[in-house]
């Protein structure tokens, strides 16, 4: 099979021929149809994650067909279309797992494309627990980004504590944010998109935003306050200052939910947090059932990722395009054949 691998931290993405992997007990082999290229793949490329064994095939936004089922890998059957996202598995018996906090597994937390080879390849093998089933009326290409960008925004919003009708802000309308705005408005939130520049307003409204705040032309916190204060703002940007700039716009008991990953620390004033009982909270993407819920919700409510599509042969170009930040809005590899 053809696969794209990284041989060492900081190395190039190499297209190589490999043997088609065999699924072990509890594992499933998937013939990959599409795989999203996510900014988090850069942790493999640059060696930013502890303990990665190289060579490694990245890719954690995978859609394909079940092709072989290992011993006891329930409930999957060959021919089923499935997705594999960031959460690649957990032990099931450590204390956090026993409390249902699978993202915090202490014994065997697996990340697709990091702990084991991912979807930048014609075939991959994954633990059966990592699989989500894909609705028939979603194409593989349009489903792929929902396995990371989608589930992260969907799951953060549905666990945010906001209720239908509440004012919910989505900070940023890029790869994550363009999905976040759609999910927020389809979930019935009074949705306000916050981004830099007047030019994104029409687009944000087309995605379903009821209001738009240009954070370049005005103080986003003051504008949110004018609208009554936001119950929740989902921060999808990678700029720490842009995140903290909206804190003053939260309603009492409001929360800033961080899902974008700035490299610099967030600096937060304590007094407004105390007086407003505000929270700054992170959110992990989700497990396979969360991804399955994301796919189903997207199919029934018309949420769509906007994608630039590249064949696997042009993987380096696809990766560079994603890293440039200029892609509109997600980059997806197709395996062809
Ligand atoms: Zn991702
Ligand atoms: Zn565990």
PDB file of C-alpha atoms in Angstrom, residues 7 52 66 104 106 144 155 189 255 323:
ATOM      1  CA  UNK A   7      10.818   9.137   9.791  1.00  0.00           C
ATOM      2  CA  UNK A  52       6.260   9.048  19.482  1.00  0.00           C
ATOM      3  CA  UNK A  66     -13.964  -1.899   7.416  1.00  0.00           C
ATOM      4  CA  UNK A 104      -7.820  11.109  31.114  1.00  0.00           C
ATOM      5  CA  UNK A 106      -3.642   6.846  32.871  1.00  0.00           C
ATOM      6  CA  UNK A 144     -13.433  13.401   7.522  1.00  0.00           C
ATOM      7  CA  UNK A 155     -18.812  18.298  21.907  1.00  0.00           C
ATOM      8  CA  UNK A 189     -28.152  29.074  20.579  1.00  0.00           C
ATOM      9  CA  UNK A 255     -17.430  30.361  30.620  1.00  0.00           C
ATOM     10  CA  UNK A 323       0.038  24.942   7.888  1.00  0.00           C
TER      11      UNK A 323
END
